[in-house]
mmCIF file of C-alpha atoms in Angstrom:
data_model
loop_
_atom_site.group_PDB
_atom_site.id
_atom_site.type_symbol
_atom_site.label_atom_id
_atom_site.label_comp_id
_atom_site.label_asym_id
_atom_site.label_seq_id
_atom_site.Cartn_x
_atom_site.Cartn_y
_atom_site.Cartn_z
ATOM 1 C CA MET A 993 -26.018 -26.743 -21.355
ATOM 2 C CA HIS A 994 -22.648 -25.630 -21.122
ATOM 3 C CA ARG A 995 -20.780 -22.748 -23.103
ATOM 4 C CA LEU A 996 -18.283 -23.408 -25.690
ATOM 5 C CA MET A 997 -15.739 -20.497 -25.390
ATOM 6 C CA TYR A 998 -14.639 -18.864 -22.271
ATOM 7 C CA THR A 999 -12.891 -15.518 -21.975
ATOM 8 C CA LEU A 1000 -9.854 -14.533 -20.266
ATOM 9 C CA ASN A 1001 -12.012 -13.089 -17.371
ATOM 10 C CA ASP A 1002 -13.873 -16.454 -16.955
ATOM 11 C CA LEU A 1003 -10.963 -18.205 -16.636
ATOM 12 C CA ALA A 1004 -9.279 -15.778 -14.121
ATOM 13 C CA LEU A 1005 -12.601 -16.346 -12.201
ATOM 14 C CA MET A 1006 -12.454 -20.021 -12.330
ATOM 15 C CA THR A 1007 -8.683 -20.225 -11.236
ATOM 16 C CA MET A 1008 -8.347 -17.127 -8.991
ATOM 17 C CA LEU A 1009 -4.956 -16.288 -11.349
ATOM 18 C CA SER A 1010 -4.877 -12.766 -12.431
ATOM 19 C CA THR A 1011 -5.554 -12.026 -15.925
ATOM 20 C CA ARG A 1012 -1.905 -10.712 -16.191
ATOM 21 C CA THR A 1013 -0.850 -13.931 -15.022
ATOM 22 C CA LEU A 1014 -3.052 -15.956 -17.451
ATOM 23 C CA ARG A 1015 -1.428 -13.456 -20.186
ATOM 24 C CA THR A 1016 1.783 -14.504 -19.248
ATOM 25 C CA TYR A 1017 1.166 -18.277 -19.561
ATOM 26 C CA ILE A 1018 -0.327 -17.522 -22.967
ATOM 27 C CA LYS A 1019 3.270 -15.945 -24.036
ATOM 28 C CA LYS A 1020 4.766 -18.970 -22.228
ATOM 29 C CA GLY A 1021 2.522 -21.407 -24.397
ATOM 30 C CA LEU A 1022 1.328 -23.004 -21.419
ATOM 31 C CA LEU A 1023 -2.403 -21.796 -22.217
ATOM 32 C CA GLN A 1024 -3.547 -21.921 -25.995
ATOM 33 C CA GLY A 1025 -6.498 -19.681 -27.127
ATOM 34 C CA THR A 1026 -8.030 -17.544 -29.801
ATOM 35 C CA LYS A 1027 -7.191 -13.856 -30.005
ATOM 36 C CA ARG A 1028 -10.155 -11.955 -31.157
ATOM 37 C CA GLN A 1029 -10.841 -7.922 -31.272
ATOM 38 C CA THR A 1030 -12.898 -8.508 -28.223
ATOM 39 C CA GLY A 1031 -10.028 -10.256 -26.284
ATOM 40 C CA TRP A 1032 -8.956 -14.102 -26.050
ATOM 41 C CA LEU A 1033 -11.358 -16.811 -25.929
ATOM 42 C CA PHE A 1034 -10.889 -20.560 -25.324
ATOM 43 C CA THR A 1035 -12.399 -23.764 -25.798
ATOM 44 C CA GLU A 1036 -13.270 -26.419 -23.354
ATOM 45 C CA MET A 1037 -10.086 -28.352 -25.011
ATOM 46 C CA ASP A 1038 -7.855 -25.487 -24.582
ATOM 47 C CA LEU A 1039 -8.904 -25.352 -20.689
ATOM 48 C CA GLU A 1040 -8.332 -29.015 -20.298
ATOM 49 C CA HIS A 1041 -4.990 -29.208 -21.550
ATOM 50 C CA PHE A 1042 -4.234 -25.642 -19.540
ATOM 51 C CA PHE A 1043 -5.299 -27.788 -16.336
ATOM 52 C CA GLU A 1044 -3.108 -30.828 -16.943
ATOM 53 C CA GLU A 1045 -0.144 -28.969 -16.914
ATOM 54 C CA PRO A 1046 1.418 -29.653 -13.520
ATOM 55 C CA TYR A 1047 2.699 -26.035 -12.849
ATOM 56 C CA ILE A 1048 -0.786 -24.820 -13.355
ATOM 57 C CA LYS A 1049 -2.487 -27.563 -11.146
ATOM 58 C CA GLU A 1050 0.074 -26.350 -8.299
ATOM 59 C CA SER A 1051 -0.669 -22.739 -8.815
ATOM 60 C CA ILE A 1052 -4.315 -23.233 -8.651
ATOM 61 C CA GLU A 1053 -4.147 -25.415 -5.700
ATOM 62 C CA ILE A 1054 -2.137 -22.831 -3.806
ATOM 63 C CA LYS A 1055 -4.646 -20.214 -4.695
ATOM 64 C CA LYS A 1056 -7.560 -22.293 -3.389
ATOM 65 C CA ARG A 1057 -5.571 -23.214 0.069
ATOM 66 C CA ALA A 1058 -4.779 -19.372 0.401
ATOM 67 C CA LEU A 1059 -8.413 -18.678 -0.126
ATOM 68 C CA ILE A 1060 -9.405 -21.180 2.506
ATOM 69 C CA ASN A 1061 -6.855 -19.989 4.866
ATOM 70 C CA ASP A 1062 -7.411 -16.287 4.621
ATOM 71 C CA PHE A 1063 -10.880 -17.107 5.785
ATOM 72 C CA VAL A 1064 -10.211 -19.426 8.616
ATOM 73 C CA GLU A 1065 -7.438 -16.939 9.940
ATOM 74 C CA GLY A 1066 -10.177 -14.160 9.938
ATOM 75 C CA ASN A 1067 -8.399 -11.965 7.150
ATOM 76 C CA ASN A 1068 -11.728 -11.189 5.556
ATOM 77 C CA PRO A 1069 -14.002 -10.033 8.249
ATOM 78 C CA GLY A 1070 -17.796 -10.058 7.468
ATOM 79 C CA CYS A 1071 -17.100 -13.029 4.784
ATOM 80 C CA ALA A 1072 -18.440 -16.678 4.127
ATOM 81 C CA CYS A 1073 -16.516 -19.335 2.658
ATOM 82 C CA MET A 1074 -18.511 -22.180 1.115
ATOM 83 C CA ILE A 1075 -16.985 -25.409 0.137
ATOM 84 C CA TYR A 1076 -19.561 -27.673 -1.843
ATOM 85 C CA ASP A 1077 -18.800 -31.039 -3.286
ATOM 86 C CA TYR A 1078 -21.459 -31.814 -5.726
ATOM 87 C CA ARG A 1079 -21.531 -35.426 -7.220
ATOM 88 C CA CYS A 1080 -21.845 -35.449 -11.169
ATOM 89 C CA GLU A 1081 -22.542 -38.112 -13.311
ATOM 90 C CA ASN A 1082 -19.877 -36.855 -15.734
ATOM 91 C CA GLU A 1083 -17.475 -34.075 -16.404
ATOM 92 C CA SER A 1084 -19.922 -32.337 -18.721
ATOM 93 C CA GLN A 1085 -22.913 -32.046 -16.041
ATOM 94 C CA ALA A 1086 -19.755 -30.471 -13.689
ATOM 95 C CA GLN A 1087 -19.115 -28.221 -16.431
ATOM 96 C CA GLU A 1088 -22.731 -27.173 -16.487
ATOM 97 C CA LEU A 1089 -22.727 -26.099 -12.685
ATOM 98 C CA CYS A 1090 -19.175 -24.229 -13.252
ATOM 99 C CA ASP A 1091 -20.922 -22.342 -16.338
ATOM 100 C CA LYS A 1092 -23.888 -21.514 -14.160
ATOM 101 C CA LEU A 1093 -21.828 -19.957 -11.447
ATOM 102 C CA ILE A 1094 -19.708 -18.037 -13.868
ATOM 103 C CA CYS A 1095 -22.560 -16.473 -15.539
ATOM 104 C CA LYS A 1096 -23.960 -15.513 -11.971
ATOM 105 C CA ILE A 1097 -21.180 -14.099 -10.792
ATOM 106 C CA ASN A 1098 -20.498 -12.002 -13.930
ATOM 107 C CA VAL A 1099 -23.772 -10.216 -13.094
ATOM 108 C CA LEU A 1100 -22.732 -9.515 -9.745
ATOM 109 C CA LYS A 1101 -19.721 -7.197 -10.625
ATOM 110 C CA GLY A 1102 -18.367 -5.506 -7.637
ATOM 111 C CA ARG A 1103 -19.398 -7.835 -5.116
ATOM 112 C CA ASN A 1104 -15.933 -9.180 -4.545
ATOM 113 C CA ILE A 1105 -17.029 -12.982 -4.914
ATOM 114 C CA ARG A 1106 -13.949 -15.215 -5.143
ATOM 115 C CA PHE A 1107 -14.616 -18.450 -6.800
ATOM 116 C CA SER A 1108 -12.583 -21.835 -7.553
ATOM 117 C CA PHE A 1109 -13.976 -24.856 -9.440
ATOM 118 C CA ALA A 1110 -12.598 -28.349 -9.899
ATOM 119 C CA TYR A 1111 -13.714 -31.654 -11.296
ATOM 120 C CA HIS A 1112 -12.305 -34.572 -9.807
ATOM 121 C CA LYS A 1113 -12.758 -37.672 -12.566
ATOM 122 C CA LYS A 1114 -11.953 -40.358 -10.279
ATOM 123 C CA SER A 1115 -14.368 -39.529 -7.578
ATOM 124 C CA LYS A 1116 -17.090 -37.868 -10.157
ATOM 125 C CA ILE A 1117 -17.100 -34.667 -7.689
ATOM 126 C CA GLY A 1118 -17.261 -31.180 -8.762
ATOM 127 C CA ARG A 1119 -15.760 -28.933 -5.848
ATOM 128 C CA VAL A 1120 -16.827 -25.314 -5.623
ATOM 129 C CA ILE A 1121 -15.355 -23.012 -3.163
ATOM 130 C CA LEU A 1122 -17.232 -19.643 -3.038
ATOM 131 C CA GLN A 1123 -15.915 -16.547 -0.704
ATOM 132 C CA GLY A 1124 -18.105 -13.257 -0.160
ATOM 133 C CA GLU A 1125 -20.756 -11.798 1.754
ATOM 134 C CA ALA A 1126 -22.536 -14.609 3.392
ATOM 135 C CA ARG A 1127 -25.904 -13.753 2.162
ATOM 136 C CA VAL A 1128 -24.714 -13.537 -1.568
ATOM 137 C CA VAL A 1129 -22.727 -16.561 -1.457
ATOM 138 C CA SER A 1130 -25.669 -18.673 -0.050
ATOM 139 C CA LYS A 1131 -28.069 -17.246 -2.402
ATOM 140 C CA LEU A 1132 -25.758 -18.020 -5.334
ATOM 141 C CA MET A 1133 -25.160 -21.633 -4.417
ATOM 142 C CA ASN A 1134 -28.826 -22.410 -3.616
ATOM 143 C CA GLN A 1135 -29.707 -20.845 -7.217
ATOM 144 C CA CYS A 1136 -27.333 -23.104 -8.979
ATOM 145 C CA ILE A 1137 -27.966 -26.403 -6.923
ATOM 146 C CA MET A 1138 -31.740 -25.678 -7.033
ATOM 147 C CA GLU A 1139 -31.631 -25.328 -10.971
ATOM 148 C CA GLU A 1140 -30.258 -28.846 -11.261
#
Protein backbone atom coordinates (compact mmCIF):
# COMPACT_ATOMS: atom_id res chain seq x y z
CA MET A 1 0.00 0.00 0.00
CA HIS A 2 1.36 3.41 -0.83
CA ARG A 3 1.83 6.36 1.43
CA LEU A 4 -0.62 9.18 1.86
CA MET A 5 1.91 11.94 2.56
CA TYR A 6 5.42 12.75 1.37
CA THR A 7 8.04 14.95 3.01
CA LEU A 8 10.16 17.60 1.36
CA ASN A 9 13.11 15.19 1.54
CA ASP A 10 11.05 12.44 -0.16
CA LEU A 11 10.20 14.83 -2.97
CA ALA A 12 13.83 15.94 -3.28
CA LEU A 13 14.86 12.29 -3.54
CA MET A 14 12.25 11.55 -6.22
CA THR A 15 13.03 14.57 -8.36
CA MET A 16 16.74 15.12 -7.66
CA LEU A 17 15.85 18.76 -7.04
CA SER A 18 17.31 20.30 -3.91
CA THR A 19 15.10 21.05 -0.93
CA ARG A 20 16.08 24.69 -1.42
CA THR A 21 14.75 24.62 -4.99
CA LEU A 22 11.57 22.92 -3.81
CA ARG A 23 11.07 25.61 -1.16
CA THR A 24 11.43 28.23 -3.90
CA TYR A 25 8.71 26.42 -5.88
CA ILE A 26 6.50 26.49 -2.77
CA LYS A 27 7.01 30.26 -2.45
CA LYS A 28 6.20 30.74 -6.14
CA GLY A 29 3.03 28.63 -5.79
CA LEU A 30 4.24 25.88 -8.14
CA LEU A 31 4.21 23.35 -5.31
CA GLN A 32 1.34 23.13 -2.86
CA GLY A 33 1.59 21.34 0.46
CA THR A 34 0.86 21.59 4.16
CA LYS A 35 3.31 23.18 6.57
CA ARG A 36 3.48 21.29 9.85
CA GLN A 37 5.75 21.63 12.86
CA THR A 38 7.83 18.76 11.52
CA GLY A 39 8.12 20.32 8.03
CA TRP A 40 6.31 20.29 4.74
CA LEU A 41 3.99 17.41 3.80
CA PHE A 42 2.55 16.72 0.36
CA THR A 43 -0.33 14.55 -0.78
CA GLU A 44 -0.29 12.49 -3.95
CA MET A 45 -2.63 15.11 -5.45
CA ASP A 46 -0.14 17.87 -4.55
CA LEU A 47 2.60 15.92 -6.32
CA GLU A 48 0.43 15.18 -9.33
CA HIS A 49 -0.27 18.89 -9.86
CA PHE A 50 3.40 19.72 -9.31
CA PHE A 51 4.60 17.13 -11.85
CA GLU A 52 2.11 18.40 -14.45
CA GLU A 53 3.76 21.85 -14.55
CA PRO A 54 5.74 22.06 -17.84
CA TYR A 55 8.60 23.96 -16.17
CA ILE A 56 8.88 21.28 -13.48
CA LYS A 57 8.77 18.42 -16.00
CA GLU A 58 11.63 20.07 -17.89
CA SER A 59 13.70 20.60 -14.71
CA ILE A 60 13.32 16.97 -13.69
CA GLU A 61 14.18 15.72 -17.19
CA ILE A 62 17.33 17.85 -17.16
CA LYS A 63 18.33 16.30 -13.82
CA LYS A 64 17.73 12.77 -15.15
CA ARG A 65 19.81 13.39 -18.26
CA ALA A 66 22.59 14.90 -16.14
CA LEU A 67 22.56 11.84 -13.86
CA ILE A 68 22.96 9.48 -16.79
CA ASN A 69 25.49 11.70 -18.60
CA ASP A 70 27.64 11.97 -15.47
CA PHE A 71 27.74 8.19 -15.29
CA VAL A 72 28.48 7.70 -19.01
CA GLU A 73 31.22 10.33 -18.95
CA GLY A 74 32.85 8.65 -15.95
CA ASN A 75 32.33 11.55 -13.56
CA ASN A 76 31.43 9.19 -10.69
CA PRO A 77 34.07 6.44 -10.59
CA GLY A 78 33.05 3.37 -8.63
CA CYS A 79 29.35 3.98 -9.24
CA ALA A 80 26.77 1.94 -11.05
CA CYS A 81 23.77 3.39 -12.85
CA MET A 82 20.70 1.23 -13.26
CA ILE A 83 17.71 2.15 -15.41
CA TYR A 84 14.77 -0.16 -14.96
CA ASP A 85 11.44 0.03 -16.78
CA TYR A 86 8.77 -1.72 -14.74
CA ARG A 87 5.44 -2.56 -16.37
CA CYS A 88 2.63 -1.42 -14.08
CA GLU A 89 -1.03 -2.25 -14.33
CA ASN A 90 -1.90 1.24 -13.09
CA GLU A 91 -0.47 4.36 -11.54
CA SER A 92 -1.13 3.04 -8.03
CA GLN A 93 1.13 0.04 -8.62
CA ALA A 94 3.86 2.34 -9.95
CA GLN A 95 3.53 4.56 -6.89
CA GLU A 96 3.91 1.54 -4.61
CA LEU A 97 7.25 0.70 -6.26
CA CYS A 98 8.37 4.31 -5.88
CA ASP A 99 7.33 4.32 -2.20
CA LYS A 100 9.28 1.12 -1.51
CA LEU A 101 12.38 2.60 -3.06
CA ILE A 102 12.06 5.86 -1.12
CA CYS A 103 11.69 3.96 2.17
CA LYS A 104 14.68 1.74 1.44
CA ILE A 105 16.85 4.64 0.28
CA ASN A 106 15.95 6.67 3.38
CA VAL A 107 17.26 3.80 5.52
CA LEU A 108 20.59 3.95 3.62
CA LYS A 109 21.47 7.48 4.74
CA GLY A 110 25.02 8.42 3.85
CA ARG A 111 25.22 5.92 0.96
CA ASN A 112 24.91 8.70 -1.65
CA ILE A 113 22.21 6.98 -3.69
CA ARG A 114 20.79 9.13 -6.46
CA PHE A 115 17.27 8.23 -7.52
CA SER A 116 14.68 9.21 -10.06
CA PHE A 117 11.24 7.78 -10.69
CA ALA A 118 8.63 8.58 -13.31
CA TYR A 119 5.43 6.87 -14.38
CA HIS A 120 4.43 7.09 -18.03
CA LYS A 121 0.65 6.69 -18.17
CA LYS A 122 0.44 6.03 -21.91
CA SER A 123 2.86 3.09 -21.90
CA LYS A 124 2.06 2.02 -18.30
CA ILE A 125 5.76 1.97 -17.46
CA GLY A 126 7.39 3.06 -14.22
CA ARG A 127 11.00 4.10 -14.92
CA VAL A 128 13.48 3.89 -12.08
CA ILE A 129 16.97 5.38 -12.34
CA LEU A 130 19.36 4.54 -9.50
CA GLN A 131 22.98 5.56 -9.20
CA GLY A 132 25.42 4.69 -6.45
CA GLU A 133 27.70 1.91 -5.25
CA ALA A 134 27.08 -1.08 -7.58
CA ARG A 135 26.41 -3.60 -4.81
CA VAL A 136 23.97 -1.29 -3.02
CA VAL A 137 22.11 -0.26 -6.20
CA SER A 138 21.72 -3.86 -7.34
CA LYS A 139 20.57 -5.07 -3.90
CA LEU A 140 18.12 -2.19 -3.55
CA MET A 141 16.49 -2.80 -6.92
CA ASN A 142 16.35 -6.56 -6.43
CA GLN A 143 14.66 -6.16 -3.03
CA CYS A 144 11.95 -3.97 -4.49
CA ILE A 145 11.32 -6.15 -7.54
CA MET A 146 11.36 -9.41 -5.58
CA GLU A 147 8.68 -8.07 -3.22
CA GLU A 148 6.27 -7.65 -6.12
